[in-house]
Amino acid sequence: MENHFEHLYEVLSKVDGYIYPNEIELHWSILIVLYPYITGLVAGAFILASLERVFNVKVLKPTYHLSLIAALAFLLTATLPLIFHLTQPQRFFEIMITPNPTSAMAIFGFVYMWYLMVVLLLEIWFDYRKDFVLWARESKGIKKWIYTILTLGVTDISPKALKWDEKIGYFVTVIGIPSAFLLHGYVGFIFGSIKANPWWSSVMMPVIFLFSAMVSGIALVLFLYMIVSFIRKIPSDMKCLDTIGQYLFYILILDFTLEALDQIHRFYEAEESFATLQMLMSGKLYITLFIIQILIGTVIPLIALGLFQFYKPAEKIRRITYFIISIVVLVGIFFMRWNVVIGGQLFSKSFYGFTNFKLILAGQEGLFVSLMLLALPFAIFAFLLWLLPPWKKHDIIEVSDD
Amino acid sequence: MIPPQITRLSIVFAIIIGVFLVLRLILTPVSFGEKGHYRALALIDNMDHEMHYMGNESCQNCHELETEMHASDLHSDLPCEGCHGPAYLHNSKPDSFHLVKPEGRQFCAKCHEQNAARPGDLINQKIIAEHNPEYQCIECHNPHKPWE
Amino acid sequence: MGVKKTKTDRREFLEKLAIIAGGVIAVSIVKPFGSILFAAVKRPETGPWYGMGINISKCIGCGNCVKACKSENDIPNEPFFFRTWVEQYTIKNDETVVVESPNGGMDGFSQSVPDEEIFRSFFVPKLCNQCAHSPCVQVCPVGATFESPEGVVLVDSKYCLGCRYCIQACPYGTRFINPVTNVVDKCTLCYHRIMNGQSTACALVCPTGARIFGDINDEEGELHAFLKENITHVLKAHLNTGSKVYYKDLSPNVH
């Protein structure tokens, strides 16, 4: 508690203007930045996978399973930042037991479970069911056990049964797309519905969150695909990269337009909070908003990707550029979440002053925990790739016992 | 004809939902939802806190002289505990717990220091640094009867 | 009974009139103009409906209420945790506004702006507004904060997760994490006192009667009279929180 007070006294000494005394403690810290960031990556990666399946975009085939597995890896981590930031983490189950129907956050538990159990796990299960059965036969030791459990005891891989898998998998993908929209639009609603906070309160918030989620998810798949190809020492498919780059370009334009629209609207209406928000943007958020989010995370990738639509330089250059773009876009979207979550708490609801955010290193809400939580999905991703390697899947045509 | 994997999945889902419903039944706290979407017992929990401020009446039985003085002058509207602090411990053990007798010029200044935000007609204001700085306030003013 | 009947008769008559007039009047009948004043929509027919009146012109900024609140409710003394606090507003001649609340006003105030620069200055006590459509209650994911049948917004400290969504949703900054209980804390309108027929600690120790605690439903009561005799406003009325803390002489500079 002493450390906590010391931290608060230090923040108090850096307050500008007047803020309510209870506002000195900034309540939603870096963990709540991570939460929409990770959830957005899930939704975005899933939507990219669904595009391939539902709209039959063949050229994206190499990334289909990677996207699904990445979505699962990140989804499994998505609740952790939320639970870690609770002051009473051992009570987290209450959100499922007595969810308050009027609370946006309460419904998250169910949206999350729906998305995890009914969409993602089912889609992956139907997609890998045949392989589970075959892998269970081929493997030895612990792997054999895992695959056998994963088959849930169903070993029927007759063409008829596989046809069912395909059909239901397709159906799940179709309901998965609105579910992914719901999942992340909904995370935007958690912020957009807070009327007390003019920086958050906007009907555009869910839409902006959704599109930025797609941007970040596409960038993540681009990044992971190139990394995985590099580790497997196989060249990544250039056509696939170009197509992902093209999608990223379009969605990035949409995302940028929507965010600009939101800000223009705010500027034009110029409500009572306007002066404060203007000071916030030109002051404490200047670097993370204008330099990192807009310039590095949006404008530069847009210029590079836009250029590639007209003029295609050598493959090697394109490859390197795509790799760099995927990273800067991922960083840009992280800071977009940062600007929303932290930015929305830097000004006082009295509109008379600003507080400061000082990132602590150790502790429950510190930088180390956050880095760990950010690294965790990559570890899970690697584990899932080991367990469910897409490149070892048995092609449907190979099996024709019947 | 339902394919076997569907049957199996349905069973798994039924089990998960069943477990959830049982857990929900077990974990929902007593009295939840009786009056609204909350634990009705939390009302009792919120009431279950000892009162610290006891009111002027609780002082008047013993401190007759002060009560009389206090009632006769401008400070008559002031609550005893406003200056002396919460009385609950003193009331239960008058001999071992004593209330504060605030001293010093700064204590009076909390109300009487000249301040543009203070309604002038409501309270006598002085620039404390200039108003007889060599004396303590209580040397001239009895706090229970300031114009004595 | 008779009075009530006339009321409904008159209401019906007005409603008919409104239909004839073309609906414009109907709006004001459907949603009575008193909604902001009384947070009327959910006001119970019987039983108490607690709130507080604050007479800004009577507040002398002594800080007694802040001190009493901390003491009565065992709130840590550090300057980051306040169930109630007092703000000093000073509007200068150049129309800038200086707002101060050193240690929540607990140790009193000293004017930092020289007299000749002051246009107007005043104190504003703040506390939980006990909203009838509380944004905090709306967002609590588990039902750990709620409006009591008497209209007091309470926290269930045995059930609160500490997700702090309610802190974000409160427009008035009245909620905080209590470092001792490690859950959300806020003004309970001294629920343990008022349910035993006492006044709140802050109203009790106020030397000038600037805080008027009372039952809005009690037509003989002090608060009812205060609301009837004075023009009062609530903070951030545009957010439609159904606030039940009514300020007399509230300046529009106060957020």
JSON list of C-alpha atoms in Angstrom, two decimals, chain A residues 1-2 4-5 8-9 12 17-28 85-89 91-106 189-191 193-197 200 272 344-345 349-352 365, chain C residues 76 78-82 85 87 89 97 99-101 104 126 133 135 137-143 157-165 167-177 179-183 236 238-241 253-255:
[
{"chain": "A", "resi": 1, "resn": "MET", "atom": "CA", "xyz": [0.00, 0.00, 0.00]},
{"chain": "A", "resi": 2, "resn": "GLU", "atom": "CA", "xyz": [2.91, 2.36, 0.78]},
{"chain": "A", "resi": 4, "resn": "HIS", "atom": "CA", "xyz": [0.81, 2.67, -4.10]},
{"chain": "A", "resi": 5, "resn": "PHE", "atom": "CA", "xyz": [0.51, 5.90, -2.09]},
{"chain": "A", "resi": 8, "resn": "LEU", "atom": "CA", "xyz": [-0.13, 8.49, -6.24]},
{"chain": "A", "resi": 9, "resn": "TYR", "atom": "CA", "xyz": [1.72, 11.34, -4.51]},
{"chain": "A", "resi": 12, "resn": "LEU", "atom": "CA", "xyz": [-0.48, 14.28, -7.71]},
{"chain": "A", "resi": 17, "resn": "GLY", "atom": "CA", "xyz": [-5.11, 22.37, -13.52]},
{"chain": "A", "resi": 18, "resn": "TYR", "atom": "CA", "xyz": [-7.89, 20.93, -11.41]},
{"chain": "A", "resi": 19, "resn": "ILE", "atom": "CA", "xyz": [-9.02, 17.32, -11.38]},
{"chain": "A", "resi": 20, "resn": "TYR", "atom": "CA", "xyz": [-11.44, 15.62, -9.00]},
{"chain": "A", "resi": 21, "resn": "PRO", "atom": "CA", "xyz": [-9.45, 14.22, -6.08]},
{"chain": "A", "resi": 22, "resn": "ASN", "atom": "CA", "xyz": [-10.57, 10.65, -6.85]},
{"chain": "A", "resi": 23, "resn": "GLU", "atom": "CA", "xyz": [-9.28, 10.99, -10.40]},
{"chain": "A", "resi": 24, "resn": "ILE", "atom": "CA", "xyz": [-5.62, 11.08, -9.42]},
{"chain": "A", "resi": 25, "resn": "GLU", "atom": "CA", "xyz": [-5.48, 7.32, -9.61]},
{"chain": "A", "resi": 26, "resn": "LEU", "atom": "CA", "xyz": [-5.75, 6.31, -13.26]},
{"chain": "A", "resi": 27, "resn": "HIS", "atom": "CA", "xyz": [-7.88, 3.22, -13.07]},
{"chain": "A", "resi": 28, "resn": "TRP", "atom": "CA", "xyz": [-7.63, 1.52, -16.44]},
{"chain": "A", "resi": 85, "resn": "HIS", "atom": "CA", "xyz": [-6.50, -5.97, -13.65]},
{"chain": "A", "resi": 86, "resn": "LEU", "atom": "CA", "xyz": [-9.33, -6.80, -11.21]},
{"chain": "A", "resi": 87, "resn": "THR", "atom": "CA", "xyz": [-8.63, -5.88, -7.61]},
{"chain": "A", "resi": 88, "resn": "GLN", "atom": "CA", "xyz": [-10.44, -9.10, -6.64]},
{"chain": "A", "resi": 89, "resn": "PRO", "atom": "CA", "xyz": [-9.43, -11.51, -9.45]},
{"chain": "A", "resi": 91, "resn": "ARG", "atom": "CA", "xyz": [-14.23, -13.22, -7.96]},
{"chain": "A", "resi": 92, "resn": "PHE", "atom": "CA", "xyz": [-14.10, -13.11, -11.77]},
{"chain": "A", "resi": 93, "resn": "PHE", "atom": "CA", "xyz": [-16.56, -15.99, -12.14]},
{"chain": "A", "resi": 94, "resn": "GLU", "atom": "CA", "xyz": [-19.36, -13.74, -10.83]},
{"chain": "A", "resi": 95, "resn": "ILE", "atom": "CA", "xyz": [-19.53, -12.20, -14.28]},
{"chain": "A", "resi": 96, "resn": "MET", "atom": "CA", "xyz": [-20.87, -15.51, -15.63]},
{"chain": "A", "resi": 97, "resn": "ILE", "atom": "CA", "xyz": [-22.99, -16.34, -12.59]},
{"chain": "A", "resi": 98, "resn": "THR", "atom": "CA", "xyz": [-24.88, -13.10, -12.06]},
{"chain": "A", "resi": 99, "resn": "PRO", "atom": "CA", "xyz": [-24.35, -11.05, -15.22]},
{"chain": "A", "resi": 100, "resn": "ASN", "atom": "CA", "xyz": [-26.05, -7.68, -15.06]},
{"chain": "A", "resi": 101, "resn": "PRO", "atom": "CA", "xyz": [-28.20, -7.46, -18.19]},
{"chain": "A", "resi": 102, "resn": "THR", "atom": "CA", "xyz": [-27.68, -3.71, -18.53]},
{"chain": "A", "resi": 103, "resn": "SER", "atom": "CA", "xyz": [-23.89, -3.93, -18.36]},
{"chain": "A", "resi": 104, "resn": "ALA", "atom": "CA", "xyz": [-21.90, -4.05, -21.57]},
{"chain": "A", "resi": 105, "resn": "MET", "atom": "CA", "xyz": [-19.06, -5.73, -19.74]},
{"chain": "A", "resi": 106, "resn": "ALA", "atom": "CA", "xyz": [-21.22, -8.51, -18.31]},
{"chain": "A", "resi": 189, "resn": "PHE", "atom": "CA", "xyz": [-19.39, -0.41, -27.28]},
{"chain": "A", "resi": 190, "resn": "ILE", "atom": "CA", "xyz": [-17.86, -0.92, -23.81]},
{"chain": "A", "resi": 191, "resn": "PHE", "atom": "CA", "xyz": [-16.11, 2.40, -24.36]},
{"chain": "A", "resi": 193, "resn": "SER", "atom": "CA", "xyz": [-21.46, 3.75, -24.30]},
{"chain": "A", "resi": 194, "resn": "ILE", "atom": "CA", "xyz": [-19.82, 5.68, -21.44]},
{"chain": "A", "resi": 195, "resn": "LYS", "atom": "CA", "xyz": [-21.69, 8.96, -21.63]},
{"chain": "A", "resi": 196, "resn": "ALA", "atom": "CA", "xyz": [-19.62, 10.41, -18.81]},
{"chain": "A", "resi": 197, "resn": "ASN", "atom": "CA", "xyz": [-16.52, 10.42, -20.99]},
{"chain": "A", "resi": 200, "resn": "TRP", "atom": "CA", "xyz": [-15.17, 7.67, -25.56]},
{"chain": "A", "resi": 272, "resn": "GLU", "atom": "CA", "xyz": [-18.42, 21.83, -23.82]},
{"chain": "A", "resi": 344, "resn": "GLY", "atom": "CA", "xyz": [-9.79, 8.93, -22.14]},
{"chain": "A", "resi": 345, "resn": "GLN", "atom": "CA", "xyz": [-8.52, 9.05, -18.57]},
{"chain": "A", "resi": 349, "resn": "LYS", "atom": "CA", "xyz": [-14.37, 14.93, -16.07]},
{"chain": "A", "resi": 350, "resn": "SER", "atom": "CA", "xyz": [-14.49, 18.41, -14.54]},
{"chain": "A", "resi": 351, "resn": "PHE", "atom": "CA", "xyz": [-12.89, 19.58, -17.83]},
{"chain": "A", "resi": 352, "resn": "TYR", "atom": "CA", "xyz": [-10.57, 21.76, -15.75]},
{"chain": "A", "resi": 365, "resn": "GLU", "atom": "CA", "xyz": [-0.69, -3.85, -13.68]},
{"chain": "C", "resi": 76, "resn": "PRO", "atom": "CA", "xyz": [-7.95, 6.57, 4.63]},
{"chain": "C", "resi": 78, "resn": "GLU", "atom": "CA", "xyz": [-4.47, 10.18, 1.95]},
{"chain": "C", "resi": 79, "resn": "PRO", "atom": "CA", "xyz": [-5.66, 12.87, -0.46]},
{"chain": "C", "resi": 80, "resn": "PHE", "atom": "CA", "xyz": [-6.86, 10.42, -3.15]},
{"chain": "C", "resi": 81, "resn": "PHE", "atom": "CA", "xyz": [-9.91, 8.94, -1.50]},
{"chain": "C", "resi": 82, "resn": "PHE", "atom": "CA", "xyz": [-12.96, 11.11, -0.92]},
{"chain": "C", "resi": 85, "resn": "TRP", "atom": "CA", "xyz": [-15.05, 16.98, -1.01]},
{"chain": "C", "resi": 87, "resn": "GLU", "atom": "CA", "xyz": [-14.16, 22.75, -4.42]},
{"chain": "C", "resi": 89, "resn": "TYR", "atom": "CA", "xyz": [-14.17, 28.22, -7.72]},
{"chain": "C", "resi": 97, "resn": "VAL", "atom": "CA", "xyz": [-11.63, 30.06, -13.81]},
{"chain": "C", "resi": 99, "resn": "VAL", "atom": "CA", "xyz": [-10.64, 25.63, -9.30]},
{"chain": "C", "resi": 100, "resn": "GLU", "atom": "CA", "xyz": [-8.94, 24.32, -6.19]},
{"chain": "C", "resi": 101, "resn": "SER", "atom": "CA", "xyz": [-9.54, 21.59, -3.70]},
{"chain": "C", "resi": 104, "resn": "GLY", "atom": "CA", "xyz": [-10.38, 17.79, -0.80]},
{"chain": "C", "resi": 126, "resn": "LYS", "atom": "CA", "xyz": [-19.43, 17.51, -4.01]},
{"chain": "C", "resi": 133, "resn": "HIS", "atom": "CA", "xyz": [-30.70, 6.33, -13.41]},
{"chain": "C", "resi": 135, "resn": "PRO", "atom": "CA", "xyz": [-24.67, 5.18, -14.99]},
{"chain": "C", "resi": 137, "resn": "VAL", "atom": "CA", "xyz": [-25.29, 0.83, -11.61]},
{"chain": "C", "resi": 138, "resn": "GLN", "atom": "CA", "xyz": [-26.05, 0.40, -15.28]},
{"chain": "C", "resi": 139, "resn": "VAL", "atom": "CA", "xyz": [-22.52, -0.70, -16.13]},
{"chain": "C", "resi": 140, "resn": "CYS", "atom": "CA", "xyz": [-21.64, -2.87, -13.11]},
{"chain": "C", "resi": 141, "resn": "PRO", "atom": "CA", "xyz": [-21.14, -6.31, -14.67]},
{"chain": "C", "resi": 142, "resn": "VAL", "atom": "CA", "xyz": [-22.16, -8.35, -11.63]},
{"chain": "C", "resi": 143, "resn": "GLY", "atom": "CA", "xyz": [-24.71, -6.34, -9.67]},
{"chain": "C", "resi": 157, "resn": "SER", "atom": "CA", "xyz": [-18.06, -4.74, -0.96]},
{"chain": "C", "resi": 158, "resn": "LYS", "atom": "CA", "xyz": [-18.25, -8.52, -0.58]},
{"chain": "C", "resi": 159, "resn": "TYR", "atom": "CA", "xyz": [-19.22, -8.93, -4.22]},
{"chain": "C", "resi": 160, "resn": "CYS", "atom": "CA", "xyz": [-17.37, -6.17, -6.07]},
{"chain": "C", "resi": 161, "resn": "LEU", "atom": "CA", "xyz": [-14.78, -7.42, -8.58]},
{"chain": "C", "resi": 162, "resn": "GLY", "atom": "CA", "xyz": [-12.85, -4.19, -8.73]},
{"chain": "C", "resi": 163, "resn": "CYS", "atom": "CA", "xyz": [-13.16, -3.92, -12.51]},
{"chain": "C", "resi": 164, "resn": "ARG", "atom": "CA", "xyz": [-13.64, -0.17, -12.09]},
{"chain": "C", "resi": 165, "resn": "TYR", "atom": "CA", "xyz": [-16.08, 0.17, -14.95]},
{"chain": "C", "resi": 167, "resn": "ILE", "atom": "CA", "xyz": [-15.54, 4.57, -11.83]},
{"chain": "C", "resi": 168, "resn": "GLN", "atom": "CA", "xyz": [-15.28, 5.25, -15.56]},
{"chain": "C", "resi": 169, "resn": "ALA", "atom": "CA", "xyz": [-19.05, 5.57, -15.90]},
{"chain": "C", "resi": 170, "resn": "CYS", "atom": "CA", "xyz": [-19.53, 8.04, -13.03]},
{"chain": "C", "resi": 171, "resn": "PRO", "atom": "CA", "xyz": [-19.62, 11.56, -14.51]},
{"chain": "C", "resi": 172, "resn": "TYR", "atom": "CA", "xyz": [-18.97, 13.14, -11.13]},
{"chain": "C", "resi": 173, "resn": "GLY", "atom": "CA", "xyz": [-15.77, 11.38, -10.07]},
{"chain": "C", "resi": 174, "resn": "THR", "atom": "CA", "xyz": [-17.26, 10.22, -6.80]},
{"chain": "C", "resi": 175, "resn": "ARG", "atom": "CA", "xyz": [-15.96, 6.65, -6.86]},
{"chain": "C", "resi": 176, "resn": "PHE", "atom": "CA", "xyz": [-12.57, 5.30, -5.93]},
{"chain": "C", "resi": 177, "resn": "ILE", "atom": "CA", "xyz": [-10.82, 2.10, -4.92]},
{"chain": "C", "resi": 179, "resn": "PRO", "atom": "CA", "xyz": [-6.99, 0.78, -0.49]},
{"chain": "C", "resi": 180, "resn": "VAL", "atom": "CA", "xyz": [-8.05, -1.00, 2.68]},
{"chain": "C", "resi": 181, "resn": "THR", "atom": "CA", "xyz": [-10.97, -3.05, 1.36]},
{"chain": "C", "resi": 182, "resn": "ASN", "atom": "CA", "xyz": [-9.52, -3.12, -2.15]},
{"chain": "C", "resi": 183, "resn": "VAL", "atom": "CA", "xyz": [-12.95, -2.72, -3.74]},
{"chain": "C", "resi": 236, "resn": "LYS", "atom": "CA", "xyz": [-24.41, 17.76, -15.62]},
{"chain": "C", "resi": 238, "resn": "HIS", "atom": "CA", "xyz": [-27.67, 17.01, -19.87]},
{"chain": "C", "resi": 239, "resn": "LEU", "atom": "CA", "xyz": [-26.45, 13.51, -19.02]},
{"chain": "C", "resi": 240, "resn": "ASN", "atom": "CA", "xyz": [-29.89, 12.68, -17.58]},
{"chain": "C", "resi": 241, "resn": "THR", "atom": "CA", "xyz": [-28.52, 10.72, -14.65]},
{"chain": "C", "resi": 253, "resn": "ASN", "atom": "CA", "xyz": [-18.95, 26.94, -14.59]},
{"chain": "C", "resi": 254, "resn": "VAL", "atom": "CA", "xyz": [-19.29, 24.03, -12.22]},
{"chain": "C", "resi": 255, "resn": "HIS", "atom": "CA", "xyz": [-18.91, 20.61, -13.79]}
]
